[in-house]
PDB file of C-alpha atoms in Angstrom:
ATOM      1  CA  UNK A   1      38.884-125.048 201.198  1.00 88.00           C
ATOM      2  CA  UNK A   2      35.254-124.663 200.217  1.00 93.00           C
ATOM      3  CA  UNK A   3      34.155-125.757 203.667  1.00 94.00           C
ATOM      4  CA  UNK A   4      36.468-123.181 205.269  1.00 95.00           C
ATOM      5  CA  UNK A   5      34.887-120.389 203.224  1.00 97.00           C
ATOM      6  CA  UNK A   6      31.345-121.581 203.934  1.00 97.00           C
ATOM      7  CA  UNK A   7      32.128-121.690 207.661  1.00 96.00           C
ATOM      8  CA  UNK A   8      32.857-117.963 207.440  1.00 96.00           C
ATOM      9  CA  UNK A   9      29.258-117.430 206.362  1.00 97.00           C
ATOM     10  CA  UNK A  10      29.931-117.072 202.631  1.00 98.00           C
ATOM     11  CA  UNK A  11      27.869-119.376 200.364  1.00 98.00           C
ATOM     12  CA  UNK A  12      29.996-121.424 197.956  1.00 98.00           C
ATOM     13  CA  UNK A  13      29.554-123.724 194.990  1.00 98.00           C
ATOM     14  CA  UNK A  14      32.158-125.757 193.133  1.00 97.00           C
ATOM     15  CA  UNK A  15      32.359-127.296 189.682  1.00 98.00           C
ATOM     16  CA  UNK A  16      33.885-130.781 189.728  1.00 96.00           C
ATOM     17  CA  UNK A  17      34.910-133.378 187.147  1.00 95.00           C
ATOM     18  CA  UNK A  18      35.786-135.914 189.864  1.00 94.00           C
ATOM     19  CA  UNK A  19      32.550-137.013 191.462  1.00 94.00           C
ATOM     20  CA  UNK A  20      34.191-139.552 193.767  1.00 91.00           C
ATOM     21  CA  UNK A  21      36.709-137.028 195.124  1.00 91.00           C
ATOM     22  CA  UNK A  22      33.865-134.590 195.769  1.00 92.00           C
ATOM     23  CA  UNK A  23      31.784-137.245 197.519  1.00 93.00           C
ATOM     24  CA  UNK A  24      34.703-137.890 199.874  1.00 92.00           C
ATOM     25  CA  UNK A  25      35.487-134.204 200.520  1.00 91.00           C
ATOM     26  CA  UNK A  26      31.831-133.249 201.110  1.00 93.00           C
ATOM     27  CA  UNK A  27      31.808-129.600 200.046  1.00 95.00           C
ATOM     28  CA  UNK A  28      28.562-127.737 200.807  1.00 97.00           C
ATOM     29  CA  UNK A  29      27.410-127.514 197.167  1.00 97.00           C
ATOM     30  CA  UNK A  30      28.837-128.829 193.912  1.00 97.00           C
ATOM     31  CA  UNK A  31      27.851-129.447 190.341  1.00 97.00           C
ATOM     32  CA  UNK A  32      29.368-132.370 188.468  1.00 97.00           C
ATOM     33  CA  UNK A  33      30.257-132.375 184.769  1.00 97.00           C
ATOM     34  CA  UNK A  34      31.620-135.554 183.121  1.00 96.00           C
ATOM     35  CA  UNK A  35      34.456-133.704 181.404  1.00 96.00           C
ATOM     36  CA  UNK A  36      38.178-134.310 181.091  1.00 95.00           C
ATOM     37  CA  UNK A  37      40.298-133.135 184.024  1.00 94.00           C
ATOM     38  CA  UNK A  38      41.354-129.532 183.513  1.00 95.00           C
ATOM     39  CA  UNK A  39      38.283-128.819 181.362  1.00 97.00           C
ATOM     40  CA  UNK A  40      35.649-128.026 183.987  1.00 97.00           C
ATOM     41  CA  UNK A  41      33.996-125.339 181.875  1.00 98.00           C
ATOM     42  CA  UNK A  42      34.103-127.282 178.628  1.00 98.00           C
ATOM     43  CA  UNK A  43      36.140-126.822 175.494  1.00 98.00           C
ATOM     44  CA  UNK A  44      38.081-123.927 173.938  1.00 98.00           C
ATOM     45  CA  UNK A  45      36.080-121.057 172.446  1.00 98.00           C
ATOM     46  CA  UNK A  46      32.709-122.622 173.337  1.00 98.00           C
ATOM     47  CA  UNK A  47      31.498-119.544 175.165  1.00 98.00           C
ATOM     48  CA  UNK A  48      27.922-120.710 175.421  1.00 98.00           C
ATOM     49  CA  UNK A  49      28.899-123.951 177.196  1.00 98.00           C
ATOM     50  CA  UNK A  50      31.380-122.180 179.489  1.00 98.00           C
ATOM     51  CA  UNK A  51      28.678-119.713 180.416  1.00 98.00           C
ATOM     52  CA  UNK A  52      26.038-122.377 180.873  1.00 98.00           C
ATOM     53  CA  UNK A  53      28.149-124.285 183.372  1.00 98.00           C
ATOM     54  CA  UNK A  54      28.725-121.135 185.427  1.00 98.00           C
ATOM     55  CA  UNK A  55      25.005-120.323 185.344  1.00 98.00           C
ATOM     56  CA  UNK A  56      24.111-123.881 186.392  1.00 98.00           C
ATOM     57  CA  UNK A  57      26.509-123.478 189.326  1.00 98.00           C
ATOM     58  CA  UNK A  58      24.848-120.176 190.270  1.00 98.00           C
ATOM     59  CA  UNK A  59      21.445-121.830 190.062  1.00 98.00           C
ATOM     60  CA  UNK A  60      22.605-124.561 192.426  1.00 98.00           C
ATOM     61  CA  UNK A  61      24.053-121.926 194.741  1.00 97.00           C
ATOM     62  CA  UNK A  62      20.641-120.313 195.026  1.00 97.00           C
ATOM     63  CA  UNK A  63      18.492-123.447 195.120  1.00 97.00           C
ATOM     64  CA  UNK A  64      20.384-126.125 197.078  1.00 97.00           C
ATOM     65  CA  UNK A  65      18.688-126.878 200.354  1.00 96.00           C
ATOM     66  CA  UNK A  66      20.956-129.482 201.919  1.00 96.00           C
ATOM     67  CA  UNK A  67      24.673-129.360 202.532  1.00 97.00           C
ATOM     68  CA  UNK A  68      26.549-131.801 200.331  1.00 96.00           C
ATOM     69  CA  UNK A  69      24.062-131.723 197.453  1.00 96.00           C
ATOM     70  CA  UNK A  70      25.784-132.525 194.156  1.00 96.00           C
ATOM     71  CA  UNK A  71      23.880-131.565 191.023  1.00 97.00           C
ATOM     72  CA  UNK A  72      24.740-133.580 187.897  1.00 96.00           C
ATOM     73  CA  UNK A  73      24.540-131.757 184.606  1.00 96.00           C
ATOM     74  CA  UNK A  74      23.065-133.673 181.648  1.00 94.00           C
ATOM     75  CA  UNK A  75      26.026-132.964 179.397  1.00 96.00           C
ATOM     76  CA  UNK A  76      28.579-135.272 177.784  1.00 96.00           C
ATOM     77  CA  UNK A  77      32.223-134.781 176.910  1.00 96.00           C
ATOM     78  CA  UNK A  78      31.645-136.262 173.445  1.00 96.00           C
ATOM     79  CA  UNK A  79      29.028-133.645 172.626  1.00 96.00           C
ATOM     80  CA  UNK A  80      31.107-130.822 174.098  1.00 97.00           C
ATOM     81  CA  UNK A  81      34.060-131.810 171.916  1.00 96.00           C
ATOM     82  CA  UNK A  82      31.894-132.138 168.823  1.00 97.00           C
ATOM     83  CA  UNK A  83      30.401-128.693 169.359  1.00 98.00           C
ATOM     84  CA  UNK A  84      33.845-127.276 170.097  1.00 97.00           C
ATOM     85  CA  UNK A  85      35.236-128.647 166.836  1.00 97.00           C
ATOM     86  CA  UNK A  86      32.357-127.112 164.887  1.00 97.00           C
ATOM     87  CA  UNK A  87      32.997-123.745 166.542  1.00 97.00           C
ATOM     88  CA  UNK A  88      36.698-123.894 165.706  1.00 95.00           C
ATOM     89  CA  UNK A  89      35.967-124.864 162.113  1.00 96.00           C
ATOM     90  CA  UNK A  90      33.640-121.886 161.798  1.00 96.00           C
ATOM     91  CA  UNK A  91      36.324-119.644 163.326  1.00 94.00           C
ATOM     92  CA  UNK A  92      39.011-120.855 160.913  1.00 92.00           C
ATOM     93  CA  UNK A  93      36.763-120.492 157.882  1.00 91.00           C
ATOM     94  CA  UNK A  94      36.073-116.891 158.894  1.00 83.00           C
ATOM     95  CA  UNK A  95      39.766-116.177 159.390  1.00 75.00           C
TER      96      UNK A  95
ATOM     97  CA  UNK B   1      35.168-143.104 169.195  1.00 44.00           C
ATOM     98  CA  UNK B   2      33.093-146.177 169.994  1.00 41.00           C
ATOM     99  CA  UNK B   3      34.009-146.074 173.683  1.00 47.00           C
ATOM    100  CA  UNK B   4      30.669-145.932 175.461  1.00 51.00           C
ATOM    101  CA  UNK B   5      32.178-143.728 178.183  1.00 52.00           C
ATOM    102  CA  UNK B   6      32.482-141.029 175.536  1.00 57.00           C
ATOM    103  CA  UNK B   7      28.734-140.640 175.551  1.00 65.00           C
ATOM    104  CA  UNK B   8      28.271-141.157 179.226  1.00 79.00           C
ATOM    105  CA  UNK B   9      27.330-138.758 181.947  1.00 84.00           C
ATOM    106  CA  UNK B  10      29.611-140.696 184.333  1.00 90.00           C
ATOM    107  CA  UNK B  11      33.019-139.520 185.518  1.00 91.00           C
ATOM    108  CA  UNK B  12      35.524-139.786 182.663  1.00 89.00           C
ATOM    109  CA  UNK B  13      38.333-141.006 184.900  1.00 86.00           C
ATOM    110  CA  UNK B  14      36.732-143.319 187.476  1.00 88.00           C
ATOM    111  CA  UNK B  15      38.234-144.311 190.818  1.00 90.00           C
ATOM    112  CA  UNK B  16      40.362-141.208 191.104  1.00 91.00           C
ATOM    113  CA  UNK B  17      40.137-140.823 194.875  1.00 90.00           C
ATOM    114  CA  UNK B  18      41.049-144.449 195.542  1.00 92.00           C
ATOM    115  CA  UNK B  19      43.860-144.555 192.991  1.00 91.00           C
ATOM    116  CA  UNK B  20      45.589-141.489 194.373  1.00 89.00           C
ATOM    117  CA  UNK B  21      44.975-142.474 197.977  1.00 88.00           C
ATOM    118  CA  UNK B  22      46.524-145.893 197.445  1.00 91.00           C
ATOM    119  CA  UNK B  23      49.618-144.339 195.941  1.00 87.00           C
ATOM    120  CA  UNK B  24      49.868-141.469 198.422  1.00 84.00           C
ATOM    121  CA  UNK B  25      48.097-142.551 201.619  1.00 85.00           C
ATOM    122  CA  UNK B  26      46.539-139.642 203.485  1.00 82.00           C
ATOM    123  CA  UNK B  27      46.818-137.227 200.597  1.00 85.00           C
ATOM    124  CA  UNK B  28      43.131-137.314 199.727  1.00 89.00           C
ATOM    125  CA  UNK B  29      40.521-135.536 201.793  1.00 89.00           C
ATOM    126  CA  UNK B  30      37.786-137.602 203.370  1.00 91.00           C
ATOM    127  CA  UNK B  31      35.104-136.075 205.570  1.00 92.00           C
ATOM    128  CA  UNK B  32      32.314-137.748 207.482  1.00 92.00           C
ATOM    129  CA  UNK B  33      30.319-134.623 208.259  1.00 94.00           C
ATOM    130  CA  UNK B  34      28.746-131.788 206.325  1.00 95.00           C
ATOM    131  CA  UNK B  35      29.230-128.099 207.091  1.00 96.00           C
ATOM    132  CA  UNK B  36      26.052-126.075 207.650  1.00 96.00           C
ATOM    133  CA  UNK B  37      24.977-124.105 204.595  1.00 97.00           C
ATOM    134  CA  UNK B  38      25.586-120.368 204.721  1.00 97.00           C
ATOM    135  CA  UNK B  39      22.630-118.449 203.328  1.00 95.00           C
ATOM    136  CA  UNK B  40      22.694-115.883 200.564  1.00 96.00           C
ATOM    137  CA  UNK B  41      22.235-112.455 202.088  1.00 94.00           C
ATOM    138  CA  UNK B  42      21.042-110.792 198.883  1.00 96.00           C
ATOM    139  CA  UNK B  43      20.140-111.672 195.312  1.00 98.00           C
ATOM    140  CA  UNK B  44      22.984-112.821 193.082  1.00 98.00           C
ATOM    141  CA  UNK B  45      22.484-109.721 190.936  1.00 98.00           C
ATOM    142  CA  UNK B  46      23.500-107.618 193.952  1.00 98.00           C
ATOM    143  CA  UNK B  47      26.214-109.952 195.234  1.00 98.00           C
ATOM    144  CA  UNK B  48      29.965-109.676 194.946  1.00 98.00           C
ATOM    145  CA  UNK B  49      31.400-112.874 193.469  1.00 98.00           C
ATOM    146  CA  UNK B  50      34.846-114.325 193.981  1.00 98.00           C
ATOM    147  CA  UNK B  51      36.465-117.262 192.193  1.00 98.00           C
ATOM    148  CA  UNK B  52      38.933-119.786 193.627  1.00 97.00           C
ATOM    149  CA  UNK B  53      40.870-122.136 191.366  1.00 96.00           C
ATOM    150  CA  UNK B  54      43.358-124.941 191.930  1.00 94.00           C
ATOM    151  CA  UNK B  55      44.564-124.674 188.352  1.00 94.00           C
ATOM    152  CA  UNK B  56      47.911-122.991 189.013  1.00 95.00           C
ATOM    153  CA  UNK B  57      46.873-119.901 187.053  1.00 96.00           C
ATOM    154  CA  UNK B  58      48.866-116.818 188.015  1.00 96.00           C
ATOM    155  CA  UNK B  59      49.748-113.355 186.762  1.00 97.00           C
ATOM    156  CA  UNK B  60      52.833-113.323 184.581  1.00 97.00           C
ATOM    157  CA  UNK B  61      55.736-112.126 186.690  1.00 96.00           C
ATOM    158  CA  UNK B  62      54.431-113.519 189.995  1.00 96.00           C
ATOM    159  CA  UNK B  63      56.490-116.200 191.745  1.00 95.00           C
ATOM    160  CA  UNK B  64      55.805-119.446 189.869  1.00 95.00           C
ATOM    161  CA  UNK B  65      54.168-122.211 191.892  1.00 94.00           C
ATOM    162  CA  UNK B  66      56.649-124.889 192.972  1.00 92.00           C
ATOM    163  CA  UNK B  67      55.305-127.722 190.874  1.00 91.00           C
ATOM    164  CA  UNK B  68      58.052-130.207 191.756  1.00 90.00           C
ATOM    165  CA  UNK B  69      58.192-129.878 195.544  1.00 90.00           C
ATOM    166  CA  UNK B  70      57.678-133.391 197.002  1.00 87.00           C
ATOM    167  CA  UNK B  71      54.829-132.384 199.329  1.00 86.00           C
ATOM    168  CA  UNK B  72      53.400-129.552 197.256  1.00 88.00           C
ATOM    169  CA  UNK B  73      53.149-125.774 197.341  1.00 91.00           C
ATOM    170  CA  UNK B  74      50.887-124.325 200.041  1.00 92.00           C
ATOM    171  CA  UNK B  75      50.943-120.747 198.812  1.00 94.00           C
ATOM    172  CA  UNK B  76      48.359-118.952 196.718  1.00 96.00           C
ATOM    173  CA  UNK B  77      48.306-116.065 194.266  1.00 97.00           C
ATOM    174  CA  UNK B  78      45.998-113.107 193.860  1.00 97.00           C
ATOM    175  CA  UNK B  79      44.718-112.905 190.294  1.00 98.00           C
ATOM    176  CA  UNK B  80      43.170-109.491 189.527  1.00 98.00           C
ATOM    177  CA  UNK B  81      39.635-110.132 188.274  1.00 98.00           C
ATOM    178  CA  UNK B  82      40.132-107.499 185.564  1.00 98.00           C
ATOM    179  CA  UNK B  83      43.067-109.440 184.100  1.00 98.00           C
ATOM    180  CA  UNK B  84      43.227-110.132 180.390  1.00 98.00           C
ATOM    181  CA  UNK B  85      44.053-113.662 179.265  1.00 97.00           C
ATOM    182  CA  UNK B  86      47.411-112.409 178.021  1.00 97.00           C
ATOM    183  CA  UNK B  87      48.270-111.288 181.585  1.00 97.00           C
ATOM    184  CA  UNK B  88      48.053-114.855 182.916  1.00 98.00           C
ATOM    185  CA  UNK B  89      49.978-118.116 182.707  1.00 96.00           C
ATOM    186  CA  UNK B  90      49.706-121.623 184.146  1.00 95.00           C
ATOM    187  CA  UNK B  91      52.224-123.389 186.388  1.00 94.00           C
ATOM    188  CA  UNK B  92      51.124-126.918 187.241  1.00 90.00           C
ATOM    189  CA  UNK B  93      51.758-130.491 186.125  1.00 86.00           C
ATOM    190  CA  UNK B  94      48.781-132.492 187.298  1.00 84.00           C
ATOM    191  CA  UNK B  95      45.946-131.978 184.855  1.00 88.00           C
ATOM    192  CA  UNK B  96      45.778-131.911 181.050  1.00 91.00           C
ATOM    193  CA  UNK B  97      46.177-128.363 179.762  1.00 93.00           C
ATOM    194  CA  UNK B  98      45.358-129.133 176.126  1.00 93.00           C
ATOM    195  CA  UNK B  99      42.265-126.938 176.291  1.00 96.00           C
ATOM    196  CA  UNK B 100      43.465-124.330 178.768  1.00 96.00           C
ATOM    197  CA  UNK B 101      46.549-123.431 176.759  1.00 96.00           C
ATOM    198  CA  UNK B 102      44.303-122.484 173.836  1.00 96.00           C
ATOM    199  CA  UNK B 103      41.504-120.891 175.834  1.00 97.00           C
ATOM    200  CA  UNK B 104      42.141-120.395 179.540  1.00 97.00           C
ATOM    201  CA  UNK B 105      38.393-120.063 180.120  1.00 98.00           C
ATOM    202  CA  UNK B 106      37.994-123.847 180.071  1.00 98.00           C
ATOM    203  CA  UNK B 107      39.568-124.001 183.536  1.00 97.00           C
ATOM    204  CA  UNK B 108      39.693-120.345 184.647  1.00 98.00           C
ATOM    205  CA  UNK B 109      36.632-118.697 183.052  1.00 98.00           C
ATOM    206  CA  UNK B 110      37.659-115.136 183.778  1.00 98.00           C
ATOM    207  CA  UNK B 111      36.192-113.675 180.579  1.00 98.00           C
ATOM    208  CA  UNK B 112      32.813-115.351 181.164  1.00 98.00           C
ATOM    209  CA  UNK B 113      32.753-114.042 184.746  1.00 98.00           C
ATOM    210  CA  UNK B 114      33.644-110.536 183.555  1.00 98.00           C
ATOM    211  CA  UNK B 115      30.756-110.744 181.056  1.00 98.00           C
ATOM    212  CA  UNK B 116      28.278-111.965 183.666  1.00 98.00           C
ATOM    213  CA  UNK B 117      29.240-109.064 185.928  1.00 98.00           C
ATOM    214  CA  UNK B 118      28.857-106.546 183.071  1.00 98.00           C
ATOM    215  CA  UNK B 119      25.424-107.991 182.293  1.00 98.00           C
ATOM    216  CA  UNK B 120      24.387-107.744 185.930  1.00 98.00           C
ATOM    217  CA  UNK B 121      23.837-111.479 186.445  1.00 98.00           C
ATOM    218  CA  UNK B 122      26.168-110.998 189.411  1.00 98.00           C
ATOM    219  CA  UNK B 123      26.485-107.619 191.076  1.00 98.00           C
ATOM    220  CA  UNK B 124      30.262-107.361 190.797  1.00 98.00           C
ATOM    221  CA  UNK B 125      33.491-109.320 191.043  1.00 98.00           C
ATOM    222  CA  UNK B 126      35.953-109.149 193.915  1.00 98.00           C
ATOM    223  CA  UNK B 127      39.013-107.153 192.899  1.00 98.00           C
ATOM    224  CA  UNK B 128      41.033-110.370 193.062  1.00 98.00           C
ATOM    225  CA  UNK B 129      40.405-114.012 192.337  1.00 98.00           C
ATOM    226  CA  UNK B 130      42.543-116.700 193.986  1.00 98.00           C
ATOM    227  CA  UNK B 131      44.648-119.511 192.634  1.00 96.00           C
ATOM    228  CA  UNK B 132      46.863-122.293 193.927  1.00 94.00           C
ATOM    229  CA  UNK B 133      47.991-125.735 192.750  1.00 91.00           C
ATOM    230  CA  UNK B 134      46.080-128.873 193.574  1.00 80.00           C
ATOM    231  CA  UNK B 135      49.274-130.856 194.092  1.00 80.00           C
ATOM    232  CA  UNK B 136      49.379-130.922 197.891  1.00 82.00           C
ATOM    233  CA  UNK B 137      50.231-134.244 199.482  1.00 84.00           C
ATOM    234  CA  UNK B 138      49.488-133.281 203.082  1.00 87.00           C
ATOM    235  CA  UNK B 139      45.730-132.896 203.375  1.00 87.00           C
ATOM    236  CA  UNK B 140      45.863-131.858 207.042  1.00 89.00           C
ATOM    237  CA  UNK B 141      48.406-129.146 206.366  1.00 90.00           C
ATOM    238  CA  UNK B 142      46.338-127.938 203.420  1.00 90.00           C
ATOM    239  CA  UNK B 143      43.288-127.648 205.603  1.00 89.00           C
ATOM    240  CA  UNK B 144      45.109-125.945 208.481  1.00 92.00           C
ATOM    241  CA  UNK B 145      47.018-123.419 206.375  1.00 93.00           C
ATOM    242  CA  UNK B 146      46.135-122.812 202.736  1.00 92.00           C
ATOM    243  CA  UNK B 147      42.384-123.392 203.093  1.00 93.00           C
ATOM    244  CA  UNK B 148      42.170-120.936 205.987  1.00 95.00           C
ATOM    245  CA  UNK B 149      44.491-118.444 204.256  1.00 96.00           C
ATOM    246  CA  UNK B 150      42.315-118.360 201.153  1.00 96.00           C
ATOM    247  CA  UNK B 151      39.073-118.267 203.143  1.00 97.00           C
ATOM    248  CA  UNK B 152      40.473-115.250 204.994  1.00 97.00           C
ATOM    249  CA  UNK B 153      41.560-113.558 201.774  1.00 97.00           C
ATOM    250  CA  UNK B 154      38.144-114.110 200.198  1.00 97.00           C
ATOM    251  CA  UNK B 155      36.490-112.560 203.242  1.00 97.00           C
ATOM    252  CA  UNK B 156      38.834-109.544 203.103  1.00 98.00           C
ATOM    253  CA  UNK B 157      37.702-108.952 199.503  1.00 98.00           C
ATOM    254  CA  UNK B 158      34.122-108.694 200.758  1.00 98.00           C
ATOM    255  CA  UNK B 159      32.862-111.662 198.752  1.00 98.00           C
ATOM    256  CA  UNK B 160      29.168-112.471 199.153  1.00 98.00           C
ATOM    257  CA  UNK B 161      29.394-115.701 197.146  1.00 98.00           C
ATOM    258  CA  UNK B 162      32.257-117.855 195.837  1.00 98.00           C
ATOM    259  CA  UNK B 163      32.598-120.118 192.815  1.00 98.00           C
ATOM    260  CA  UNK B 164      35.340-122.755 193.032  1.00 97.00           C
ATOM    261  CA  UNK B 165      36.920-125.015 190.458  1.00 96.00           C
ATOM    262  CA  UNK B 166      39.037-127.751 192.055  1.00 91.00           C
ATOM    263  CA  UNK B 167      41.104-129.014 189.127  1.00 74.00           C
TER     264      UNK B 167
END
């Protein structure tokens, strides 16, 4: 999919949680986050993390020099969940 | 909570490619070569961004993806980039939706992309984003049909750059 788009001259970047699948499929550019499947952009209501992952992908889109480069983000699922819980607690105490 | 993988930067579910490929031989994509990089023609702040998702997100009222077909559903849906979260729903069975059902942005970050376009980080969004389901057992068929169909649709929208989230 990503390769088909890139072949049409349109630069692409993907966000993956499955590093091994991405290494096999060899898309032109990808960033890897060690998150649960279905949670590529983090946890509910954590806007800052969701935004950061998109911006990291954009940065890789602009900077990557070799096809197949996979950038690993220094984030953890445990921390994302912890921050997400704190955000939801703050939301419920405001409600 | 003491599981060391919880604090790891490694893949949470290791060996995914091999596990699925053993169960469904030929269903997983493997490439030996790399495609040449396309170059950005203008700064991101002047570029039109599209988004492609395998998350089975679709506008309410559009034909639901066939999540139980034995070889998968090779169709895709247009998702207007101006959609509100309440306009959209998910039809898929293959990834955990615990987060997405509470905040769709965790897998389909449409509100964050709308914000980044308003702020001028990207020039604009394509009128439509694109969505399909990742459950497709015939990798060759996927590549010959759906991949080309979506690549064509993205080009028709005049996308300068594309973000993808293979769920």
